[in-house]
Short mmCIF file of C-alpha atoms in Angstrom, two decimals:
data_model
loop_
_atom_site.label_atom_id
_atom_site.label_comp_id
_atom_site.label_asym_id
_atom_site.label_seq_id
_atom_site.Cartn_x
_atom_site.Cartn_y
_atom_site.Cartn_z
CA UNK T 633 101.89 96.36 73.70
CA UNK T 634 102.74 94.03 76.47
CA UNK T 635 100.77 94.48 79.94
CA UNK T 636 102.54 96.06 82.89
CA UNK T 637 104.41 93.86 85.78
CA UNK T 638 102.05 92.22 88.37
CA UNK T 639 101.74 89.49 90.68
CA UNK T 640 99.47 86.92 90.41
CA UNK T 641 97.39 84.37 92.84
CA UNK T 642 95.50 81.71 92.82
CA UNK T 643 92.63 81.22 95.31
CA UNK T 644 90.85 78.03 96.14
CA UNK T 645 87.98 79.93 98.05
CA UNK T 646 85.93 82.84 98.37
CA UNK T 647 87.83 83.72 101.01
CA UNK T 648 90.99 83.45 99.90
CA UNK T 649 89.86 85.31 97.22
CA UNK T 650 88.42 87.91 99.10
CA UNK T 651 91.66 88.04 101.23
CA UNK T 652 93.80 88.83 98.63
CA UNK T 653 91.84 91.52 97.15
CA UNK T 654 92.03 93.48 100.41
CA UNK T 655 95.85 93.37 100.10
CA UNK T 656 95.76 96.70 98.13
CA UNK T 657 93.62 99.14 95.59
CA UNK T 658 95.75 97.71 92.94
CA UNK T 659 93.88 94.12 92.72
CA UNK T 660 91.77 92.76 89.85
CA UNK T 661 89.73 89.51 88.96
CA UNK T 662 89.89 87.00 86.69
CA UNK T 663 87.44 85.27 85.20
CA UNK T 664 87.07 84.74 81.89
CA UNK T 665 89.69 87.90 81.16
CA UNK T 666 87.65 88.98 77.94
CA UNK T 667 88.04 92.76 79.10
CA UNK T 668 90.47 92.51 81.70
CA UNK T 669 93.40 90.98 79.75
CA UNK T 670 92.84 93.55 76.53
CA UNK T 671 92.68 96.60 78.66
CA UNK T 672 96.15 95.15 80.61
CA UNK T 673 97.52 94.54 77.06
CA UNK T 674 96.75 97.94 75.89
CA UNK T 675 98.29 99.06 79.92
CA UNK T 676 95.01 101.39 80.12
CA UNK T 677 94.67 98.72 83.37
CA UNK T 678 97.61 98.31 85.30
CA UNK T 679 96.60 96.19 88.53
CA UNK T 680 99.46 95.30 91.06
CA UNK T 681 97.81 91.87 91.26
CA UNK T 682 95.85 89.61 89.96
CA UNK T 683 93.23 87.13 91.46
CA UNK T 684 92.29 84.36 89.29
CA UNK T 685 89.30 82.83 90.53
CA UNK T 686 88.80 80.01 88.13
CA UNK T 687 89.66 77.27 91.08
CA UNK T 688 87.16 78.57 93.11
CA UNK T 689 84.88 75.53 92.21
CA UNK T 690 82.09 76.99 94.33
CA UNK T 691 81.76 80.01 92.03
CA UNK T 692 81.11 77.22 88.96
CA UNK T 693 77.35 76.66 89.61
CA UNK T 694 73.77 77.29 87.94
CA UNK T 695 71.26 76.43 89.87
CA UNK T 696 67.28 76.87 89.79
CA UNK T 697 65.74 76.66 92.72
CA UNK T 698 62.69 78.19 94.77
CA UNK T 699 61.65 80.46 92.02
CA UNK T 700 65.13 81.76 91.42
CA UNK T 701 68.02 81.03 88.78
CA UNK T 702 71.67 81.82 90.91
CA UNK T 703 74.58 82.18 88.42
CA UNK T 704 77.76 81.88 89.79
CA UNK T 705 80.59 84.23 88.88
CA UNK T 706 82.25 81.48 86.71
CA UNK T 707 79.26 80.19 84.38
CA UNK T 708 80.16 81.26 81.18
CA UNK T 709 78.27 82.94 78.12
CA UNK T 710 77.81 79.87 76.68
CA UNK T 711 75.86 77.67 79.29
CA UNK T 712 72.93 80.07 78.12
CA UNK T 713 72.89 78.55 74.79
CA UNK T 714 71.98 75.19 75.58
CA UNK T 715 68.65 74.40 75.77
CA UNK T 716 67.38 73.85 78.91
CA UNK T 717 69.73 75.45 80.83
CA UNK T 718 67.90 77.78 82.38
CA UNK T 719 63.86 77.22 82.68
CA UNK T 720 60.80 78.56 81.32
CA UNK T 721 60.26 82.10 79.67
CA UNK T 722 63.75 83.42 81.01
CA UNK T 723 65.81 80.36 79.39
CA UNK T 724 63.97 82.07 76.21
CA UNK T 725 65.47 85.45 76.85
CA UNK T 726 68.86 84.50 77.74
CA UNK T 727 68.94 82.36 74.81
CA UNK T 728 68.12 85.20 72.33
CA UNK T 729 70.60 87.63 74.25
CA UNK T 730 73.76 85.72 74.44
CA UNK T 731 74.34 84.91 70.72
CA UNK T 732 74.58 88.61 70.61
CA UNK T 733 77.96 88.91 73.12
CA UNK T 734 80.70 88.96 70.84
CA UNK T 735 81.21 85.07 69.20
CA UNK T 736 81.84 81.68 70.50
CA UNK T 737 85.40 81.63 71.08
CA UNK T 738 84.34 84.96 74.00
CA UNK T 739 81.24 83.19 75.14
CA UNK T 740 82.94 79.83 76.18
CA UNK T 741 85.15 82.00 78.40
CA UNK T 742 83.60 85.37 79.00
CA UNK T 743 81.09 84.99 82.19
CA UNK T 744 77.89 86.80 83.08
CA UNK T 745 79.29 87.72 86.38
CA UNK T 746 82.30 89.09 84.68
CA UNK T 747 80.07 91.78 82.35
CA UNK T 748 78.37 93.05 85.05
CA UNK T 749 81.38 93.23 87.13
CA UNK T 750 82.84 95.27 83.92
CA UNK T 751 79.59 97.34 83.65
CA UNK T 752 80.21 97.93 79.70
CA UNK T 753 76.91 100.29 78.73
CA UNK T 754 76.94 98.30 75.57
CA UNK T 755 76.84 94.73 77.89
CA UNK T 756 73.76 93.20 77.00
CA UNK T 757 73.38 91.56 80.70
CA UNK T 758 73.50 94.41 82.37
CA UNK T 759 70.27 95.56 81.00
CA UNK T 760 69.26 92.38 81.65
CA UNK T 761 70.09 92.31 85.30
CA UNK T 762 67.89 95.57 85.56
CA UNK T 763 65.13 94.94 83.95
CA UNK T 764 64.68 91.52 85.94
CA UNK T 765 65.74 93.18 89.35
CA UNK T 766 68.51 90.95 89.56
CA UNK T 767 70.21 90.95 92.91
CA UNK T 768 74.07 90.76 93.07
CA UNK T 769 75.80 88.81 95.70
CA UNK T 770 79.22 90.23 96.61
CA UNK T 771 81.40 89.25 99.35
CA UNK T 772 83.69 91.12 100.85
CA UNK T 773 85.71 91.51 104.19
CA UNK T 774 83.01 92.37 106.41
CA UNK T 775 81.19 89.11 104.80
CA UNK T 776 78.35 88.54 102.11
CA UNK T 777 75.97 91.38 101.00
CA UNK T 778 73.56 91.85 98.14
CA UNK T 779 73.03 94.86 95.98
CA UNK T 780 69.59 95.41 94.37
CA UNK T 781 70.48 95.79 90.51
CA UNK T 782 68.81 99.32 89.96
CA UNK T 783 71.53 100.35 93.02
CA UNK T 784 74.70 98.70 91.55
CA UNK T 785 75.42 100.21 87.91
CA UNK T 786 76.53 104.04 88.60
CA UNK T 787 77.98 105.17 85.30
CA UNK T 788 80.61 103.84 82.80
CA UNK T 789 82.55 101.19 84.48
CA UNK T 790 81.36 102.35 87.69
CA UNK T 791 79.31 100.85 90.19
CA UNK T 792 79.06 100.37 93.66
CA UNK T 793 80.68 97.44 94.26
CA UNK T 794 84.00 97.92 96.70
CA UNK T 795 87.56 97.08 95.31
CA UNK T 796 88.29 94.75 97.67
CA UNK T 797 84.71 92.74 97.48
CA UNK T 798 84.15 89.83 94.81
CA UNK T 799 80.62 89.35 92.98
CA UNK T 800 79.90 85.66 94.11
CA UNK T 801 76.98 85.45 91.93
CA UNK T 802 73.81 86.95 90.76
CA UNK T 803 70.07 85.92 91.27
CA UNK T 804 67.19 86.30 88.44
CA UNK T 805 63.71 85.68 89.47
CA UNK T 806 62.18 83.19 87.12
CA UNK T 807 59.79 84.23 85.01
CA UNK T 808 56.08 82.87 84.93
CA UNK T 809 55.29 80.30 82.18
CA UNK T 810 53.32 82.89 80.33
CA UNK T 811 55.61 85.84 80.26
CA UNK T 812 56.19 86.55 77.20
CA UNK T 813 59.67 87.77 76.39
CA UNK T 814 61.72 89.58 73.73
CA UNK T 815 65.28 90.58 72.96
CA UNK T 816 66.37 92.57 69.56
CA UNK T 817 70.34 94.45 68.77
CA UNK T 818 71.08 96.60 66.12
CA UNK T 819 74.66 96.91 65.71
CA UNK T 820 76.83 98.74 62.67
CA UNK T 821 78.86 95.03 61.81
CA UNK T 822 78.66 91.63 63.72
CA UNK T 823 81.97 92.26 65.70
CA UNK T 824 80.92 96.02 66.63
CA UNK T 825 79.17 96.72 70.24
CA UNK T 826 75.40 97.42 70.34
CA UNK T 827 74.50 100.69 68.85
CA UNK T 828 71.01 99.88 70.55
CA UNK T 829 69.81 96.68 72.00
CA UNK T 830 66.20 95.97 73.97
CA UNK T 831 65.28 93.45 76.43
CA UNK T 832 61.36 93.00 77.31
CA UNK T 833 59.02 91.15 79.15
CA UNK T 834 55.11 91.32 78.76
CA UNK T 835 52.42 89.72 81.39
CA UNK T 836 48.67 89.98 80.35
CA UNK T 837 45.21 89.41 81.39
CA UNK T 838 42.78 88.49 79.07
CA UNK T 839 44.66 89.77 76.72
CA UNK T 840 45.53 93.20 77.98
CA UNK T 841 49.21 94.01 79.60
CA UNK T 842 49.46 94.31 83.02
CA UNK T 843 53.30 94.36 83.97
CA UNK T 844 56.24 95.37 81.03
CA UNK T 845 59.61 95.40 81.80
CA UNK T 846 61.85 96.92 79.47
CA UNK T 847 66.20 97.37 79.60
CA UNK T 848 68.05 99.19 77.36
CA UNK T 849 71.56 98.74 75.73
CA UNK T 850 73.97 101.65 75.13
CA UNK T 851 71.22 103.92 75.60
CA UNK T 852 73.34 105.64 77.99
CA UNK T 853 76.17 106.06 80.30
CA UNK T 854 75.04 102.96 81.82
CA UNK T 855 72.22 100.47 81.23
CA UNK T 856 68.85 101.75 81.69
CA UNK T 857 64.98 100.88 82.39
CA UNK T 858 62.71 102.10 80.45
CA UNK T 859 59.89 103.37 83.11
CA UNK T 860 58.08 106.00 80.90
CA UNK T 861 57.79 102.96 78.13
CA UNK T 862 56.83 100.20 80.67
CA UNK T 863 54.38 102.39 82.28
CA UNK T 864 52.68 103.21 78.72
CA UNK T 865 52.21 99.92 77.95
CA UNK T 866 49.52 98.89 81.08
CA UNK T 867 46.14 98.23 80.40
CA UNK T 868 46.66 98.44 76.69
CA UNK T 869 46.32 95.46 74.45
CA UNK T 870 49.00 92.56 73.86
CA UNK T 871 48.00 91.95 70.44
CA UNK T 872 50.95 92.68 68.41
CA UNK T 873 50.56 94.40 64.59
CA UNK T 874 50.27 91.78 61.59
CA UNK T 875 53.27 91.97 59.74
CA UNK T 876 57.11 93.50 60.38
CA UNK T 877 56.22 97.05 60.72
CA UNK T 878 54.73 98.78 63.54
CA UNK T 879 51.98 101.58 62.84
CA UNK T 880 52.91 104.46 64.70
CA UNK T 881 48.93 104.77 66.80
CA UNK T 882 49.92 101.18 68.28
CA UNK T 883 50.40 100.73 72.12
CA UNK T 884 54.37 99.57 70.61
CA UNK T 885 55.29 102.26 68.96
CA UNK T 886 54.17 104.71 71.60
CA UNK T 887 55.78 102.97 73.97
CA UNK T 888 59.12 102.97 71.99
CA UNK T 889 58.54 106.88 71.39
CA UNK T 890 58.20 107.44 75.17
CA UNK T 891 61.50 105.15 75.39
CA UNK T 892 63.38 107.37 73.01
CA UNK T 893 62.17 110.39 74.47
CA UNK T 894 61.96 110.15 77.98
CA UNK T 895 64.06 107.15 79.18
CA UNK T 896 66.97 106.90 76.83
CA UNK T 897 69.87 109.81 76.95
CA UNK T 898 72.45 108.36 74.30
CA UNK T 899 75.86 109.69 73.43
CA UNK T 900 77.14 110.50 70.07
CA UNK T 901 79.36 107.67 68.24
CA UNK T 902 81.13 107.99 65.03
CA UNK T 903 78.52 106.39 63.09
CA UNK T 904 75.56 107.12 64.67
CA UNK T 905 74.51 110.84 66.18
CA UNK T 906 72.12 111.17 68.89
CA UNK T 907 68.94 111.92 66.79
CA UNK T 908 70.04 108.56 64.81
CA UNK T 909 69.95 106.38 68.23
CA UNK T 910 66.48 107.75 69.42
CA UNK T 911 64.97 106.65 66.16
CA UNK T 912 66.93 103.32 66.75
CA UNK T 913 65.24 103.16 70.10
CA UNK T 914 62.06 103.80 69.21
CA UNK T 915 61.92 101.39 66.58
CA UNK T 916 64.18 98.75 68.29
CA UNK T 917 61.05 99.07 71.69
CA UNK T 918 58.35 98.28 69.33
CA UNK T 919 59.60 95.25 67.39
CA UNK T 920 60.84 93.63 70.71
CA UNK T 921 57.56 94.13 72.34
CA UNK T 922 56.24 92.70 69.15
CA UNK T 923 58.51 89.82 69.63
CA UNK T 924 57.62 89.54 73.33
CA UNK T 925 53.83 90.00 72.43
CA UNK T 926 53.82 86.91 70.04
CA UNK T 927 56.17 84.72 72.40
CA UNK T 928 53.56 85.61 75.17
CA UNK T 929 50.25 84.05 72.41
CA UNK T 930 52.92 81.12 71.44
CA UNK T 931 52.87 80.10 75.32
CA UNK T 932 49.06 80.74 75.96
CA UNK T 933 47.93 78.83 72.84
CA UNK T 934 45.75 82.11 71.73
CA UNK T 935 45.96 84.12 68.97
CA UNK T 936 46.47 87.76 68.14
CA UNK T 937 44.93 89.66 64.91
CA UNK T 938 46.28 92.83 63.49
CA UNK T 939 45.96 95.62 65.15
CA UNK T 940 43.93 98.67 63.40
#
């Protein structure tokens, strides 16, 4: 199929940009088009117009600063895969998550800003974005305005961004050089969507967790955090199990049972049922807290014995 009639515009500034999206419901964005020009192609999106924002060279910029990492709403996937991109423990994690969007030929186009802006349950920085308590930037006729992550994703596709206000950019906090940090997706081929993904982040004193954060992919309607997980994991020890497996009395696999059970609400897919996707959950929690337990001992220089 061939998309629908529309007009098109190209904007040299955020508010230009912003302008023309107030010209009617009917507007979209372009970014990097990954979902956008599919769903036109298919005509299950017909927009009147479309704003292509890639000369908006002010939307083009990374930047660390102050504790912070600001992506701008044209950095693509792939700036994440070069090493040193992004600093610390969170260059780690967004290194492990973005060879899991799609392939290369989507992550030197797709953007970050552009997933979240889709809000995709199965998008792997959405999760992100929550877990971190990311804050979005969006401007829109009455000016700038930030929405707190855990306030922006409202169901499938949904969220509670305006029509007629652009995502400028999104802020991470950095994460302390001895968060450790883990990201694991389990999905039916390499081309499919997430049937389950985790994100995690562990911080310890001598040697027992005192803050876990924990995001979920396509878990849900939309991305979620795992509360009843994170909040089973304080005060119990980082050390992760010796070996692959997990036994089930470790602080891991409780945590990923409480995940399953308490924060995850999954939907049926054709090749996976619900029951299937808890037990992916559960398992999926503990080896990425493994993973996040062993980065943590990597960055302290300590090391961690089996647990028994």
């Amino acid at each position: 199929m061939k998309p629908a009639a529309f007009d098109y515009v190209v904007p040299r500034t955020v508010r230009e940009a912003v302008g023309a999206l107030g010209t009617g419901p009917g507007a979209r964005i372009l970014a990097g088009g990954q979902s956008l020009i599919l769903e036109m192609r298919l005509q299950r999106v017909r927009p009147d117009l479309v704003v292509d924002i890639n000369h908006v060279a002010e939307l083009g910029h990374l930047s660390a600063d102050d504790g912070t990492l600001r992506v701008g709403a044209l950095v693509r996937h792939a700036a994440f895969e070069r090493e040193g991109a992004v600093p610390g423990p969170l260059g780690t994690l967004f290194s492990r998550a973005v060879v899991n969007v799609a392939h290369p030929p989507i992550r030197s186009r797709g953007t970050l800003v552009g997933s979240l802006a889709w809000a995709h349950p199965a998008a792997e920085w959405c999760a992100l974005a929550l877990a971190l308590d990311a804050a979005i930037e969006v401007h829109g006729p009455g000016g700038p305005r930030e929405i707190a992550a855990r306030d922006y994703f409202l169901g499938p596709f949904l969220t509670s961004r305006a029509q007629d206000e652009l995502i400028a950019a999104v802020r991470f906090p950095l994460l302390a050089d001895d968060t450790g940090v883990g990201f694991v997706e389990h999905r039916r081929t390499h081309f499919c969507f997430a049937q389950v993904a985790v994100a995690a982040t562990l911080t310890a004193s001598d040697g027992v967790i005192t803050e876990a954060r924990i995001g979920l992919v396509n878990c849900a309607d939309r991305p979620v955090r795992a509360h009843a997980a994170e909040r089973a994991l304080i005060g119990a020890e980082i050390t992760p199990p010796a070996g692959h497996r997990v036994p089930g009395d470790h602080p891991f696999a409780r945590a990923g049972r409480a995940a399953a059970e308490r924060d995850a609400a999954p939907l049926p897919e054709p090749y996976a049922d619900v029951e299937y996707r808890r037990q992916a959950v559960a398992v999926l929690v503990g080896r990425t807290l493994c993973e996040a337990a062993r980065d943590r001992l990597s960055r302290t220089g300590t090391s961690g014995g089996g647990h028994r």
